[in-house]
Coordinates of C-alpha atoms in Angstrom, one line a residue:
M39 CA 344.5 61.5 207.7
S40 CA 347.6 61.0 208.4
D41 CA 350.6 58.5 208.1
L42 CA 352.4 56.2 210.5
R43 CA 355.5 56.4 210.6
T44 CA 356.5 52.7 212.5
T45 CA 359.9 51.5 212.9
L46 CA 360.9 47.9 214.0
V47 CA 363.9 47.8 216.5
Q48 CA 365.1 43.6 215.9
C49 CA 368.2 43.0 218.0
D50 CA 370.0 40.1 219.8
L51 CA 369.2 41.2 223.6
R52 CA 371.6 40.9 226.7
W53 CA 370.6 37.7 229.1
E54 CA 369.1 39.2 232.4
D55 CA 370.8 42.6 231.9
P56 CA 369.1 45.6 231.5
E57 CA 371.3 48.2 232.2
A58 CA 373.4 46.6 229.3
N59 CA 369.9 46.3 226.9
C60 CA 369.5 49.8 228.1
R61 CA 373.2 50.7 227.0
M62 CA 372.9 48.2 223.5
L63 CA 369.4 50.0 222.6
E64 CA 370.8 53.5 223.1
A65 CA 373.2 53.6 220.8
E66 CA 371.7 51.4 218.5
L67 CA 368.4 54.7 218.3
D68 CA 371.1 57.5 217.9
G69 CA 369.6 60.1 215.7
I70 CA 366.1 58.5 215.5
D71 CA 363.7 61.0 217.1
G72 CA 360.0 62.4 215.6
A73 CA 361.7 63.8 213.1
Q74 CA 362.0 60.3 211.1
T75 CA 359.2 58.3 213.4
D76 CA 356.0 58.3 215.1
L77 CA 356.4 55.0 216.9
I78 CA 359.4 53.3 217.9
V79 CA 359.0 49.1 218.4
L80 CA 361.2 47.0 220.8
P81 CA 360.6 43.3 221.4
E82 CA 359.3 41.8 223.7
M83 CA 361.0 41.8 227.3
F84 CA 364.1 43.9 225.7
S85 CA 365.8 45.1 229.3
T86 CA 365.8 40.6 229.6
G87 CA 365.2 38.6 227.3
F88 CA 362.7 35.7 227.6
T89 CA 363.2 35.2 231.3
M90 CA 360.9 32.9 233.9
N91 CA 362.9 34.5 236.1
S92 CA 360.1 36.8 237.2
R93 CA 360.9 37.2 241.1
E94 CA 364.1 38.1 241.0
M95 CA 363.9 40.0 237.6
A96 CA 360.2 42.2 238.1
E97 CA 360.6 45.3 239.5
P98 CA 357.2 47.7 239.7
M99 CA 356.4 49.7 238.3
E100 CA 357.5 53.3 240.0
E101 CA 360.8 51.8 240.3
S102 CA 361.7 50.1 237.3
R103 CA 364.6 51.3 235.5
A104 CA 363.2 49.2 232.0
V105 CA 359.9 51.4 232.5
A106 CA 361.8 54.7 233.4
W107 CA 364.7 54.6 230.1
V108 CA 361.9 53.7 228.1
Q109 CA 359.7 57.0 229.3
Q110 CA 363.3 58.7 229.3
Q111 CA 363.8 58.1 225.7
A112 CA 359.8 58.5 224.4
I113 CA 360.0 62.6 226.2
G114 CA 364.4 62.7 224.4
R115 CA 363.1 61.6 221.3
G116 CA 359.5 62.8 221.1
C117 CA 358.1 59.9 219.9
V118 CA 356.2 56.7 221.0
V119 CA 358.2 54.2 222.5
T120 CA 357.1 50.7 222.9
G121 CA 357.9 47.0 224.4
S122 CA 357.7 44.8 227.6
V123 CA 359.3 44.2 230.7
A124 CA 358.7 42.0 233.7
V125 CA 356.5 43.9 235.6
V126 CA 355.5 43.0 239.4
E127 CA 352.2 44.4 241.5
G128 CA 351.8 43.5 244.8
E129 CA 352.0 39.7 244.7
H130 CA 351.4 39.0 241.6
Y131 CA 354.1 39.3 238.3
F132 CA 353.1 40.6 235.0
N133 CA 354.9 41.5 231.2
R134 CA 353.2 44.2 230.8
L135 CA 354.3 45.9 227.1
I136 CA 354.5 49.8 227.9
W137 CA 353.4 52.5 225.7
A138 CA 355.9 55.5 226.8
R139 CA 354.7 59.0 225.1
P140 CA 356.4 61.8 224.6
D141 CA 354.7 64.1 227.2
G142 CA 356.0 61.4 229.5
S143 CA 352.3 59.8 229.9
C144 CA 352.5 55.6 229.8
V145 CA 349.5 53.2 229.3
H146 CA 350.4 49.9 230.0
Y147 CA 348.8 46.2 228.6
D148 CA 349.0 42.8 230.3
K149 CA 349.7 40.1 228.5
R150 CA 347.2 37.6 228.2
H151 CA 347.7 34.8 226.9
L152 CA 351.0 32.9 228.6
F153 CA 353.1 30.3 227.1
R154 CA 353.0 27.2 228.8
M155 CA 355.1 25.5 227.1
A156 CA 358.0 27.5 229.2
G157 CA 356.1 28.0 232.0
E158 CA 355.2 31.5 231.7
H159 CA 351.5 30.3 233.4
E160 CA 352.9 29.8 236.2
R161 CA 355.6 32.6 236.6
Y162 CA 352.5 36.0 235.4
S163 CA 349.6 36.5 235.7
M164 CA 347.1 36.9 233.0
G165 CA 346.0 40.4 231.6
H166 CA 341.8 40.5 231.9
E167 CA 341.6 43.9 229.3
R168 CA 342.2 44.1 225.9
V169 CA 344.1 47.8 225.1
I170 CA 344.1 50.3 221.6
V171 CA 345.7 53.1 221.7
T172 CA 345.7 56.2 219.8
L173 CA 348.7 57.7 217.5
K174 CA 348.5 60.0 214.3
G175 CA 344.9 59.2 214.5
F176 CA 345.7 54.9 213.9
R177 CA 343.5 52.9 216.8
I178 CA 345.7 50.5 217.6
L179 CA 345.3 47.0 219.5
L180 CA 347.8 46.4 221.7
S181 CA 349.4 42.0 221.7
V182 CA 352.5 40.0 223.5
C183 CA 353.6 37.7 221.5
Y184 CA 352.0 34.2 222.6
D185 CA 348.7 36.7 221.6
L186 CA 349.1 36.7 218.4
R187 CA 347.8 32.5 218.0
F188 CA 344.4 33.3 219.3
P189 CA 342.3 36.0 217.0
V190 CA 339.4 35.9 218.5
W191 CA 341.5 37.5 221.5
L192 CA 342.7 39.5 218.5
R193 CA 339.3 40.0 216.5
Q194 CA 337.7 43.2 215.2
Q195 CA 335.1 44.2 217.7
P196 CA 333.2 47.0 216.8
A197 CA 330.6 48.7 218.4
A198 CA 327.4 49.2 217.0
D199 CA 327.4 52.6 215.4
E200 CA 330.9 52.2 214.0
H201 CA 332.6 49.1 211.4
F202 CA 336.2 49.3 213.0
E203 CA 336.7 48.9 216.6
Y204 CA 340.8 49.6 216.1
D205 CA 343.6 50.0 212.3
A206 CA 346.7 48.6 213.1
L207 CA 347.3 45.5 215.7
L208 CA 351.2 45.5 217.5
C209 CA 352.6 42.9 218.6
V210 CA 356.0 42.8 220.4
A211 CA 357.6 38.5 220.6
N212 CA 360.5 36.7 221.8
W213 CA 359.4 33.5 218.9
P214 CA 362.0 31.5 218.6
A215 CA 363.2 30.8 215.5
P216 CA 361.8 26.6 215.1
R217 CA 358.5 28.2 215.2
R218 CA 358.7 31.2 212.7
H219 CA 357.1 30.0 210.2
P220 CA 353.9 30.5 212.4
W221 CA 354.6 33.0 213.5
R222 CA 355.2 34.8 209.5
I223 CA 351.8 33.5 209.0
L224 CA 350.0 34.9 211.7
L225 CA 350.6 38.6 211.8
Q226 CA 349.8 37.8 207.5
A227 CA 346.4 36.7 208.9
R228 CA 345.9 39.1 212.1
A229 CA 345.8 41.5 208.7
I230 CA 343.7 39.8 206.7
E231 CA 341.3 38.5 208.4
N232 CA 340.7 42.2 210.5
L233 CA 341.3 44.5 207.5
C234 CA 344.4 46.6 209.6
P235 CA 347.8 47.4 209.2
V236 CA 349.7 44.6 211.4
I237 CA 353.7 45.9 213.8
G238 CA 355.6 42.8 214.7
V239 CA 358.7 43.0 216.1
N240 CA 360.6 39.8 217.1
R241 CA 364.2 38.8 218.4
V242 CA 367.3 37.3 217.1
G243 CA 370.2 35.6 219.0
E244 CA 370.1 33.0 220.9
D245 CA 369.3 33.2 224.7
A246 CA 371.3 31.7 228.0
N247 CA 368.4 28.8 227.6
G248 CA 369.9 28.1 224.4
M249 CA 367.1 29.6 222.3
A250 CA 367.0 30.7 219.3
Y251 CA 365.4 33.5 217.7
A252 CA 365.3 33.8 213.7
G253 CA 364.0 38.1 214.1
D254 CA 361.1 37.5 210.9
S255 CA 360.1 40.8 212.2
M256 CA 357.7 42.2 209.6
L257 CA 355.2 45.4 209.0
V258 CA 352.3 44.6 207.1
D259 CA 349.6 46.0 205.4
F260 CA 346.1 45.7 205.6
K261 CA 346.0 42.7 203.1
G262 CA 348.9 41.1 204.4
E263 CA 351.1 42.0 202.1
A264 CA 354.7 42.7 203.6
V265 CA 356.1 46.2 203.6
I266 CA 359.2 45.4 205.7
D267 CA 360.5 42.2 205.6
E268 CA 363.8 42.0 205.6
P269 CA 366.7 40.7 207.2
R270 CA 365.0 38.3 208.4
D271 CA 367.5 36.9 211.1
Q272 CA 369.7 40.1 211.5
P273 CA 369.3 42.8 213.7
F274 CA 368.3 46.2 211.5
I275 CA 365.8 49.1 212.2
K276 CA 364.0 50.3 209.6
T277 CA 360.8 52.7 209.6
G278 CA 358.1 51.8 207.0
V279 CA 355.3 54.4 206.9
L280 CA 351.3 53.2 207.0
S281 CA 348.8 55.1 205.5
R282 CA 345.6 56.0 206.5
A283 CA 343.8 57.2 203.0
E284 CA 344.8 54.3 202.0
L285 CA 343.4 51.4 204.4
D286 CA 340.3 53.4 204.4
A287 CA 339.6 53.1 200.4
F288 CA 339.8 49.9 201.2
R289 CA 337.7 48.9 203.5
D290 CA 335.6 50.4 201.3
K291 CA 336.4 49.2 198.5
F292 CA 336.3 45.5 199.4
P293 CA 333.5 45.7 202.9
A294 CA 334.1 43.0 204.0
W295 CA 333.7 43.6 207.2
R296 CA 329.6 44.0 206.8
D297 CA 329.7 40.7 206.6
A298 CA 331.3 39.6 209.4
D299 CA 330.0 38.0 212.6
H300 CA 328.9 39.9 215.5
F301 CA 330.2 38.6 219.1
N302 CA 331.9 40.2 221.8
V303 CA 334.3 39.1 224.0
A304 CA 334.0 38.7 228.2
D305 CA 337.2 37.8 229.9
G306 CA 338.4 36.4 227.1
V307 CA 335.7 33.9 225.5
G308 CA 333.8 34.6 222.6
F309 CA 330.3 34.1 222.7

């Protein structure tokens, strides 16, 4: 089994300025490509910040400057690049996580749980499908920010003939500093309960609404222990390695999955 080299990009964001954010990120990522990493992870709404101006900022997938930029970066760097952007489809607006591959193709996940305390549920539509992608032998469940608080939505749901549905969980975020403690604990909890590594990327700085972000981007292993956890409140780009062999060995040695409760999720409701 291959290792998965994962690059966390913790950065400040320019408010509602896709061109400036893409220029900044491209400069910060200079020299990082498939020779150093397999996956580059950007924060939630990396091109605008956590804007509720969906009608003004969202663009159709086929016309989105941010989506095109992510695809270009994946092709040019020879690795997967992922992060979320505001997208419009007909009358619906989505906080959409883009997973762009180096061959130019991409898949997406629409954020399921919308942060009502900021009015996100009034400005965006919720997603209805869980999305799992595959990279270097790892099956990765995609999620965005507030999803992290909902363990049923993120719980392993393996088929009858499988032990695990996915091998890593990825969460991109604009998670405010006043709630940094839950962010850190929930990343570790999701790893422990699902017996899988968790990749969590958050932003730093302050947005136009005066909301501060403390970063705390983390790469945690299957036991919830940190692989990457520094510096907490400053921009950084750092690559960590996830070992599939170590993951499989731990799952065999500590088979808590054998005692898991059986259930399924239908439209976000556990049964």
